[in-house]
PDB file of C-alpha atoms in Angstrom:
ATOM      1  CA  MET A1491      27.098 -13.111  -2.095  1.00 96.00           C
ATOM      2  CA  LYS A1492      26.269 -11.651   1.287  1.00 97.00           C
ATOM      3  CA  LEU A1493      22.925 -10.056   2.135  1.00 98.00           C
ATOM      4  CA  THR A1494      22.561  -7.876   5.228  1.00 98.00           C
ATOM      5  CA  ILE A1495      19.045  -6.946   6.307  1.00 98.00           C
ATOM      6  CA  LEU A1496      19.390  -3.312   7.416  1.00 98.00           C
ATOM      7  CA  GLY A1497      15.763  -2.723   8.351  1.00 98.00           C
ATOM      8  CA  THR A1498      12.479  -4.644   8.289  1.00 98.00           C
ATOM      9  CA  GLY A1499       9.902  -2.106   9.464  1.00 98.00           C
ATOM     10  CA  THR A1500       7.132  -0.222   7.726  1.00 97.00           C
ATOM     11  CA  SER A1501       6.958   3.534   7.114  1.00 96.00           C
ATOM     12  CA  GLN A1502       6.473   4.146  10.853  1.00 96.00           C
ATOM     13  CA  GLY A1503       9.067   1.636  12.017  1.00 98.00           C
ATOM     14  CA  VAL A1504       8.603  -0.482  15.128  1.00 98.00           C
ATOM     15  CA  PRO A1505       8.061   0.631  17.841  1.00 98.00           C
ATOM     16  CA  VAL A1506       5.527   3.133  16.526  1.00 98.00           C
ATOM     17  CA  ILE A1507       5.595   6.532  18.209  1.00 98.00           C
ATOM     18  CA  GLY A1508       3.004   6.600  21.009  1.00 98.00           C
ATOM     19  CA  CYS A1509       1.930   2.974  20.627  1.00 98.00           C
ATOM     20  CA  ARG A1510       1.694   0.809  23.754  1.00 98.00           C
ATOM     21  CA  CYS A1511       0.951  -2.561  22.126  1.00 98.00           C
ATOM     22  CA  GLU A1512       2.960  -5.590  23.227  1.00 98.00           C
ATOM     23  CA  VAL A1513       5.100  -5.506  20.082  1.00 98.00           C
ATOM     24  CA  CYS A1514       6.046  -1.853  20.497  1.00 98.00           C
ATOM     25  CA  ARG A1515       6.887  -2.501  24.165  1.00 98.00           C
ATOM     26  CA  SER A1516       8.810  -5.708  23.447  1.00 98.00           C
ATOM     27  CA  THR A1517      12.365  -6.072  24.748  1.00 98.00           C
ATOM     28  CA  ASP A1518      13.180  -8.633  22.037  1.00 98.00           C
ATOM     29  CA  GLN A1519      15.509  -6.824  19.614  1.00 97.00           C
ATOM     30  CA  ARG A1520      13.952  -8.759  16.726  1.00 98.00           C
ATOM     31  CA  ASP A1521      10.785  -6.702  17.337  1.00 98.00           C
ATOM     32  CA  ASN A1522      12.696  -3.421  16.983  1.00 98.00           C
ATOM     33  CA  ARG A1523      12.467  -2.611  13.278  1.00 98.00           C
ATOM     34  CA  LEU A1524      14.034   0.286  11.369  1.00 98.00           C
ATOM     35  CA  ARG A1525      12.606   1.228   7.976  1.00 98.00           C
ATOM     36  CA  THR A1526      13.018  -1.461   5.323  1.00 98.00           C
ATOM     37  CA  SER A1527      16.399  -1.614   3.586  1.00 98.00           C
ATOM     38  CA  ALA A1528      19.097  -4.133   2.685  1.00 98.00           C
ATOM     39  CA  MET A1529      22.723  -4.330   1.578  1.00 98.00           C
ATOM     40  CA  VAL A1530      24.121  -6.782  -0.966  1.00 98.00           C
ATOM     41  CA  GLU A1531      27.839  -7.500  -1.287  1.00 98.00           C
ATOM     42  CA  VAL A1532      28.686  -9.367  -4.478  1.00 96.00           C
ATOM     43  CA  GLY A1533      31.437  -9.376  -7.086  1.00 90.00           C
ATOM     44  CA  GLY A1534      33.442  -6.785  -5.183  1.00 93.00           C
ATOM     45  CA  ASN A1535      30.465  -4.395  -5.139  1.00 96.00           C
ATOM     46  CA  ARG A1536      28.509  -3.136  -2.133  1.00 98.00           C
ATOM     47  CA  ILE A1537      24.948  -2.230  -3.106  1.00 98.00           C
ATOM     48  CA  VAL A1538      22.290  -0.783  -0.798  1.00 98.00           C
ATOM     49  CA  ILE A1539      18.589  -1.183  -1.582  1.00 98.00           C
ATOM     50  CA  ASP A1540      16.617   1.865  -0.390  1.00 98.00           C
ATOM     51  CA  ALA A1541      17.806   4.694   1.838  1.00 98.00           C
ATOM     52  CA  GLY A1542      14.985   5.679   4.157  1.00 98.00           C
ATOM     53  CA  PRO A1543      14.983   7.936   7.219  1.00 98.00           C
ATOM     54  CA  ASP A1544      17.094   5.405   9.163  1.00 98.00           C
ATOM     55  CA  PHE A1545      19.848   5.201   6.524  1.00 98.00           C
ATOM     56  CA  ARG A1546      22.449   6.949   8.691  1.00 98.00           C
ATOM     57  CA  GLN A1547      21.832   4.665  11.661  1.00 98.00           C
ATOM     58  CA  GLN A1548      21.863   1.583   9.459  1.00 98.00           C
ATOM     59  CA  MET A1549      25.180   2.517   7.855  1.00 98.00           C
ATOM     60  CA  LEU A1550      26.736   3.209  11.250  1.00 98.00           C
ATOM     61  CA  ARG A1551      25.623  -0.228  12.424  1.00 97.00           C
ATOM     62  CA  THR A1552      27.370  -1.940   9.505  1.00 97.00           C
ATOM     63  CA  GLY A1553      30.604   0.003   9.954  1.00 96.00           C
ATOM     64  CA  VAL A1554      31.163   0.277   6.192  1.00 97.00           C
ATOM     65  CA  ARG A1555      33.149   3.210   4.764  1.00 95.00           C
ATOM     66  CA  THR A1556      32.161   2.880   1.114  1.00 96.00           C
ATOM     67  CA  ILE A1557      29.186   1.848  -0.989  1.00 97.00           C
ATOM     68  CA  ASP A1558      29.086   1.455  -4.762  1.00 97.00           C
ATOM     69  CA  ALA A1559      25.414   2.118  -5.455  1.00 98.00           C
ATOM     70  CA  ILE A1560      21.939   2.612  -4.038  1.00 98.00           C
ATOM     71  CA  LEU A1561      18.950   1.012  -5.754  1.00 98.00           C
ATOM     72  CA  LEU A1562      15.591   2.649  -5.050  1.00 98.00           C
ATOM     73  CA  THR A1563      12.411   0.596  -5.164  1.00 98.00           C
ATOM     74  CA  HIS A1564      10.134   3.647  -5.367  1.00 97.00           C
ATOM     75  CA  GLU A1565       9.803   7.263  -4.332  1.00 97.00           C
ATOM     76  CA  HIS A1566       8.075   7.059  -0.932  1.00 96.00           C
ATOM     77  CA  LYS A1567       9.895   8.771   1.925  1.00 97.00           C
ATOM     78  CA  ASP A1568      10.421   5.637   3.990  1.00 97.00           C
ATOM     79  CA  HIS A1569      12.602   4.457   1.085  1.00 98.00           C
ATOM     80  CA  THR A1570      14.317   7.696   0.001  1.00 98.00           C
ATOM     81  CA  GLY A1571      14.264  10.061   2.983  1.00 98.00           C
ATOM     82  CA  GLY A1572      17.854   9.370   4.077  1.00 98.00           C
ATOM     83  CA  LEU A1573      19.601  10.225   0.818  1.00 98.00           C
ATOM     84  CA  ASP A1574      21.060  13.439   2.223  1.00 98.00           C
ATOM     85  CA  ASP A1575      23.335  11.244   4.321  1.00 98.00           C
ATOM     86  CA  VAL A1576      25.242   9.986   1.282  1.00 98.00           C
ATOM     87  CA  ARG A1577      27.388  13.062   2.056  1.00 96.00           C
ATOM     88  CA  ALA A1578      29.331  10.963   4.538  1.00 96.00           C
ATOM     89  CA  PHE A1579      30.372   8.596   1.752  1.00 97.00           C
ATOM     90  CA  ASN A1580      31.170  11.530  -0.553  1.00 96.00           C
ATOM     91  CA  PHE A1581      33.740  12.930   1.851  1.00 93.00           C
ATOM     92  CA  VAL A1582      35.159   9.856   3.595  1.00 93.00           C
ATOM     93  CA  ASP A1583      38.357  10.215   1.501  1.00 91.00           C
ATOM     94  CA  TYR A1584      38.385  14.026   1.404  1.00 90.00           C
ATOM     95  CA  PRO A1585      39.802  15.953  -0.458  1.00 90.00           C
ATOM     96  CA  VAL A1586      38.752  13.314  -2.991  1.00 92.00           C
ATOM     97  CA  ILE A1587      34.975  13.604  -3.398  1.00 92.00           C
ATOM     98  CA  ARG A1588      33.220  10.408  -4.409  1.00 94.00           C
ATOM     99  CA  PRO A1589      29.639  10.757  -5.704  1.00 96.00           C
ATOM    100  CA  VAL A1590      27.240   7.923  -4.918  1.00 98.00           C
ATOM    101  CA  ASP A1591      25.479   6.270  -7.857  1.00 98.00           C
ATOM    102  CA  ILE A1592      21.693   6.104  -7.495  1.00 98.00           C
ATOM    103  CA  TYR A1593      19.617   3.806  -9.722  1.00 98.00           C
ATOM    104  CA  ALA A1594      15.868   4.355 -10.026  1.00 98.00           C
ATOM    105  CA  THR A1595      12.978   4.689 -12.450  1.00 98.00           C
ATOM    106  CA  ALA A1596      12.156   8.021 -14.092  1.00 98.00           C
ATOM    107  CA  ARG A1597       9.299   8.698 -11.678  1.00 96.00           C
ATOM    108  CA  THR A1598      11.480   8.138  -8.631  1.00 98.00           C
ATOM    109  CA  ILE A1599      14.303  10.269 -10.055  1.00 98.00           C
ATOM    110  CA  THR A1600      11.863  13.129 -10.606  1.00 98.00           C
ATOM    111  CA  THR A1601      10.927  12.965  -6.923  1.00 97.00           C
ATOM    112  CA  ILE A1602      14.577  12.844  -5.815  1.00 98.00           C
ATOM    113  CA  LYS A1603      15.385  15.945  -7.872  1.00 98.00           C
ATOM    114  CA  LYS A1604      12.442  17.759  -6.284  1.00 97.00           C
ATOM    115  CA  ASP A1605      13.018  16.675  -2.705  1.00 97.00           C
ATOM    116  CA  PHE A1606      16.796  17.201  -2.789  1.00 97.00           C
ATOM    117  CA  ASP A1607      16.831  20.103  -5.252  1.00 96.00           C
ATOM    118  CA  TYR A1608      19.774  21.745  -3.466  1.00 96.00           C
ATOM    119  CA  ALA A1609      21.954  18.804  -4.565  1.00 96.00           C
ATOM    120  CA  PHE A1610      21.296  19.415  -8.255  1.00 96.00           C
ATOM    121  CA  VAL A1611      21.403  23.194  -8.692  1.00 94.00           C
ATOM    122  CA  THR A1612      24.153  24.790 -10.783  1.00 89.00           C
ATOM    123  CA  ASN A1613      25.704  26.756  -7.939  1.00 88.00           C
ATOM    124  CA  LYS A1614      25.777  24.245  -5.074  1.00 87.00           C
ATOM    125  CA  TYR A1615      26.834  25.212  -1.602  1.00 86.00           C
ATOM    126  CA  ARG A1616      29.744  23.309  -0.118  1.00 85.00           C
ATOM    127  CA  GLY A1617      28.907  19.961   1.422  1.00 89.00           C
ATOM    128  CA  VAL A1618      25.687  19.075  -0.394  1.00 94.00           C
ATOM    129  CA  PRO A1619      25.217  15.370  -1.149  1.00 96.00           C
ATOM    130  CA  GLU A1620      26.844  14.340  -4.420  1.00 96.00           C
ATOM    131  CA  MET A1621      24.616  11.868  -6.257  1.00 97.00           C
ATOM    132  CA  ARG A1622      24.903  10.534  -9.808  1.00 98.00           C
ATOM    133  CA  LEU A1623      21.395   9.618 -10.913  1.00 98.00           C
ATOM    134  CA  HIS A1624      20.957   6.699 -13.314  1.00 98.00           C
ATOM    135  CA  GLU A1625      17.515   6.235 -14.821  1.00 98.00           C
ATOM    136  CA  ILE A1626      16.652   2.567 -15.251  1.00 98.00           C
ATOM    137  CA  ASP A1627      14.193   0.999 -17.640  1.00 97.00           C
ATOM    138  CA  ASN A1628      12.456  -1.481 -15.383  1.00 95.00           C
ATOM    139  CA  THR A1629      11.763  -3.769 -18.329  1.00 96.00           C
ATOM    140  CA  GLN A1630      15.488  -4.280 -18.938  1.00 97.00           C
ATOM    141  CA  PRO A1631      18.432  -5.582 -16.870  1.00 98.00           C
ATOM    142  CA  PHE A1632      21.164  -3.108 -15.922  1.00 98.00           C
ATOM    143  CA  ARG A1633      24.599  -3.335 -14.347  1.00 97.00           C
ATOM    144  CA  VAL A1634      26.395  -1.978 -11.321  1.00 97.00           C
ATOM    145  CA  GLY A1635      30.002  -2.667 -12.189  1.00 94.00           C
ATOM    146  CA  GLU A1636      29.987  -6.255 -13.415  1.00 93.00           C
ATOM    147  CA  VAL A1637      26.876  -7.179 -11.428  1.00 96.00           C
ATOM    148  CA  GLU A1638      23.738  -7.712 -13.501  1.00 97.00           C
ATOM    149  CA  ILE A1639      20.502  -6.604 -11.862  1.00 98.00           C
ATOM    150  CA  VAL A1640      17.089  -7.635 -13.168  1.00 98.00           C
ATOM    151  CA  PRO A1641      14.210  -5.287 -12.247  1.00 98.00           C
ATOM    152  CA  ILE A1642      10.929  -6.863 -11.112  1.00 98.00           C
ATOM    153  CA  ARG A1643       7.908  -4.688 -11.926  1.00 97.00           C
ATOM    154  CA  GLY A1644       5.064  -4.442  -9.454  1.00 97.00           C
ATOM    155  CA  LYS A1645       2.179  -2.354  -8.196  1.00 93.00           C
ATOM    156  CA  HIS A1646       2.171  -0.819  -4.731  1.00 90.00           C
ATOM    157  CA  SER A1647      -1.398   0.210  -5.507  1.00 82.00           C
ATOM    158  CA  GLU A1648      -3.207   1.326  -8.642  1.00 80.00           C
ATOM    159  CA  ARG A1649      -1.556   4.737  -8.183  1.00 82.00           C
ATOM    160  CA  PHE A1650       2.027   3.687  -7.547  1.00 86.00           C
ATOM    161  CA  GLU A1651       4.509   1.386  -9.215  1.00 93.00           C
ATOM    162  CA  VAL A1652       7.305  -0.335  -7.328  1.00 97.00           C
ATOM    163  CA  THR A1653      10.461  -2.105  -8.506  1.00 98.00           C
ATOM    164  CA  GLY A1654      11.996  -5.203  -7.016  1.00 98.00           C
ATOM    165  CA  PHE A1655      15.460  -6.460  -7.915  1.00 98.00           C
ATOM    166  CA  ARG A1656      16.899  -9.867  -8.728  1.00 98.00           C
ATOM    167  CA  ILE A1657      20.642 -10.139  -8.211  1.00 98.00           C
ATOM    168  CA  GLY A1658      21.853 -13.603  -9.177  1.00 97.00           C
ATOM    169  CA  PRO A1659      20.298 -16.205  -6.852  1.00 97.00           C
ATOM    170  CA  MET A1660      18.560 -13.580  -4.661  1.00 98.00           C
ATOM    171  CA  ALA A1661      15.456 -11.471  -5.278  1.00 98.00           C
ATOM    172  CA  TYR A1662      14.355  -8.559  -3.093  1.00 98.00           C
ATOM    173  CA  MET A1663      10.818  -7.153  -3.226  1.00 98.00           C
ATOM    174  CA  THR A1664       9.168  -4.666  -0.920  1.00 98.00           C
ATOM    175  CA  ASP A1665       5.899  -2.711  -0.918  1.00 96.00           C
ATOM    176  CA  PHE A1666       4.342  -5.019  -3.517  1.00 96.00           C
ATOM    177  CA  LYS A1667       0.605  -5.561  -3.746  1.00 96.00           C
ATOM    178  CA  HIS A1668       0.663  -7.120  -7.220  1.00 95.00           C
ATOM    179  CA  LEU A1669       3.239  -8.238  -9.750  1.00 96.00           C
ATOM    180  CA  VAL A1670       2.873  -6.940 -13.280  1.00 95.00           C
ATOM    181  CA  GLU A1671       1.759  -9.733 -15.598  1.00 94.00           C
ATOM    182  CA  GLY A1672       4.656 -11.916 -16.722  1.00 95.00           C
ATOM    183  CA  GLU A1673       7.129 -10.639 -14.116  1.00 97.00           C
ATOM    184  CA  ILE A1674       6.896 -13.781 -12.023  1.00 97.00           C
ATOM    185  CA  GLU A1675       8.997 -15.555 -14.648  1.00 97.00           C
ATOM    186  CA  LYS A1676      11.975 -13.383 -13.669  1.00 98.00           C
ATOM    187  CA  LEU A1677      11.856 -14.957 -10.212  1.00 98.00           C
ATOM    188  CA  ARG A1678      12.141 -18.565 -11.330  1.00 96.00           C
ATOM    189  CA  GLY A1679      15.135 -20.320  -9.859  1.00 96.00           C
ATOM    190  CA  VAL A1680      15.954 -17.893  -7.038  1.00 97.00           C
ATOM    191  CA  GLU A1681      17.530 -19.447  -3.961  1.00 97.00           C
ATOM    192  CA  LEU A1682      16.483 -16.676  -1.593  1.00 98.00           C
ATOM    193  CA  LEU A1683      13.353 -14.528  -1.899  1.00 98.00           C
ATOM    194  CA  VAL A1684      12.953 -11.485   0.352  1.00 98.00           C
ATOM    195  CA  VAL A1685       9.384 -10.189   0.113  1.00 98.00           C
ATOM    196  CA  ASN A1686       7.126  -7.798   1.994  1.00 98.00           C
ATOM    197  CA  ALA A1687       4.361  -9.029   4.293  1.00 98.00           C
ATOM    198  CA  LEU A1688       2.817  -6.180   6.272  1.00 97.00           C
ATOM    199  CA  ARG A1689       0.675  -8.279   8.614  1.00 97.00           C
ATOM    200  CA  PHE A1690      -1.460 -11.417   8.711  1.00 98.00           C
ATOM    201  CA  LYS A1691      -4.680  -9.565   7.826  1.00 97.00           C
ATOM    202  CA  PRO A1692      -5.132  -8.417   4.194  1.00 94.00           C
ATOM    203  CA  HIS A1693      -4.122  -4.866   3.266  1.00 94.00           C
ATOM    204  CA  ASP A1694      -5.139  -2.777   0.250  1.00 92.00           C
ATOM    205  CA  SER A1695      -1.641  -1.710  -0.846  1.00 91.00           C
ATOM    206  CA  HIS A1696       0.799  -4.323   0.529  1.00 95.00           C
ATOM    207  CA  PHE A1697       1.143  -8.065   0.529  1.00 96.00           C
ATOM    208  CA  CYS A1698      -0.120  -9.696   3.689  1.00 98.00           C
ATOM    209  CA  VAL A1699       1.435 -12.952   4.907  1.00 98.00           C
ATOM    210  CA  ASP A1700      -0.918 -15.107   2.823  1.00 98.00           C
ATOM    211  CA  ASP A1701      -0.054 -13.113  -0.321  1.00 98.00           C
ATOM    212  CA  ALA A1702       3.674 -13.492   0.319  1.00 98.00           C
ATOM    213  CA  VAL A1703       3.369 -17.206   1.074  1.00 98.00           C
ATOM    214  CA  ALA A1704       1.367 -17.706  -2.125  1.00 98.00           C
ATOM    215  CA  LEU A1705       4.234 -16.154  -4.086  1.00 98.00           C
ATOM    216  CA  VAL A1706       6.737 -18.330  -2.246  1.00 98.00           C
ATOM    217  CA  ASN A1707       4.697 -21.417  -3.096  1.00 97.00           C
ATOM    218  CA  GLU A1708       4.683 -20.389  -6.753  1.00 97.00           C
ATOM    219  CA  ILE A1709       8.408 -19.617  -6.952  1.00 97.00           C
ATOM    220  CA  LYS A1710       9.635 -22.323  -4.567  1.00 97.00           C
ATOM    221  CA  PRO A1711      12.880 -20.696  -3.399  1.00 98.00           C
ATOM    222  CA  ARG A1712      15.035 -22.654  -0.994  1.00 96.00           C
ATOM    223  CA  ARG A1713      14.486 -19.946   1.621  1.00 97.00           C
ATOM    224  CA  ALA A1714      12.133 -16.976   1.985  1.00 98.00           C
ATOM    225  CA  LEU A1715      12.327 -13.987   4.320  1.00 98.00           C
ATOM    226  CA  LEU A1716       9.421 -11.667   5.089  1.00 98.00           C
ATOM    227  CA  THR A1717      10.178  -7.963   5.488  1.00 98.00           C
ATOM    228  CA  HIS A1718       8.379  -4.589   5.677  1.00 98.00           C
ATOM    229  CA  LEU A1719       6.628  -5.845   8.796  1.00 98.00           C
ATOM    230  CA  SER A1720       4.282  -3.667  10.842  1.00 98.00           C
ATOM    231  CA  HIS A1721       3.676  -4.002  14.576  1.00 98.00           C
ATOM    232  CA  GLU A1722       0.475  -5.801  13.574  1.00 98.00           C
ATOM    233  CA  ILE A1723       2.574  -8.809  12.536  1.00 98.00           C
ATOM    234  CA  GLY A1724       2.792  -9.684  16.242  1.00 98.00           C
ATOM    235  CA  LEU A1725       5.756 -10.688  18.371  1.00 98.00           C
ATOM    236  CA  HIS A1726       8.593 -12.276  16.430  1.00 98.00           C
ATOM    237  CA  ALA A1727       8.878 -15.138  18.915  1.00 97.00           C
ATOM    238  CA  THR A1728       5.272 -16.246  18.448  1.00 97.00           C
ATOM    239  CA  SER A1729       4.415 -15.106  14.914  1.00 98.00           C
ATOM    240  CA  ARG A1730       7.293 -17.062  13.379  1.00 96.00           C
ATOM    241  CA  GLU A1731       5.581 -20.243  14.551  1.00 96.00           C
ATOM    242  CA  ARG A1732       2.602 -19.430  12.309  1.00 97.00           C
ATOM    243  CA  LEU A1733       4.711 -19.536   9.131  1.00 98.00           C
ATOM    244  CA  PRO A1734       5.204 -22.564   6.882  1.00 97.00           C
ATOM    245  CA  GLU A1735       8.550 -24.341   6.645  1.00 96.00           C
ATOM    246  CA  GLY A1736      11.109 -22.369   4.666  1.00 96.00           C
ATOM    247  CA  VAL A1737       9.475 -18.983   5.372  1.00 98.00           C
ATOM    248  CA  GLU A1738      10.909 -16.777   8.127  1.00 98.00           C
ATOM    249  CA  LEU A1739      10.415 -13.324   9.600  1.00 98.00           C
ATOM    250  CA  ALA A1740      13.479 -11.249   8.786  1.00 98.00           C
ATOM    251  CA  TRP A1741      15.000  -9.112  11.534  1.00 98.00           C
ATOM    252  CA  ASP A1742      17.297  -6.092  11.546  1.00 98.00           C
ATOM    253  CA  GLY A1743      20.963  -7.025  11.324  1.00 98.00           C
ATOM    254  CA  MET A1744      20.341 -10.479   9.875  1.00 98.00           C
ATOM    255  CA  GLU A1745      23.202 -11.658   7.604  1.00 98.00           C
ATOM    256  CA  ILE A1746      22.815 -14.361   4.963  1.00 97.00           C
ATOM    257  CA  GLU A1747      25.535 -15.904   2.823  1.00 96.00           C
ATOM    258  CA  ILE A1748      24.287 -17.108  -0.568  1.00 93.00           C
ATOM    259  CA  ASN A1749      26.251 -19.254  -3.007  1.00 85.00           C
ATOM    260  CA  ASP A1750      26.466 -17.277  -6.238  1.00 68.00           C
TER     261      ASP A1750
END
């Protein structure tokens, strides 16, 4: 299994428009963060997790020509706003048109149908994105090809649910503030845990570093990466030194090979 970290930033990305803090002015590329997303290559399948506003740029960086599926963690725009750009994958082998399979909960699918209504009308105009929507039950595993995916249920806040995904020895969670009771058992035995940590100070709708580290200490993966990082996390070069052994700040473009 190969995991590529496509983006590690929050809804505003880093640098933040108009901000002059030392992180937003940093010349260290590890401090330059596109919106949070990842790509998993396993069992002959290429699966992207979330397609935010930077989806096009992230796909161009990887150089891939095909993807097999997109998993959506929730409906917020920093995780879904780039879905129009699946058109490029639809038409890469034109005149053969290849729809992209999208997997999400019912609530997220409702938002996708509203926000990209032109892709789902009866009489579509030529060139609209072709998406096949698959509603998942986040209490049950599902498959992309032969790859089993186990949803991890969480709360972004009291108003919003969020879904993480376990794929074999790797689990990916972003925008979590709480896990639903009992869900932590689905994480037992993971080798790599990727989890959100907005900043060091507590936040009312995201894990902070202490929250993420507490989960890591409970699960005890071999390696943990922190993602969905705001500019308040500080400079990568110095903030990484504040983390316990086995916990790292993820950065855009990071590639990890995992024995599956």
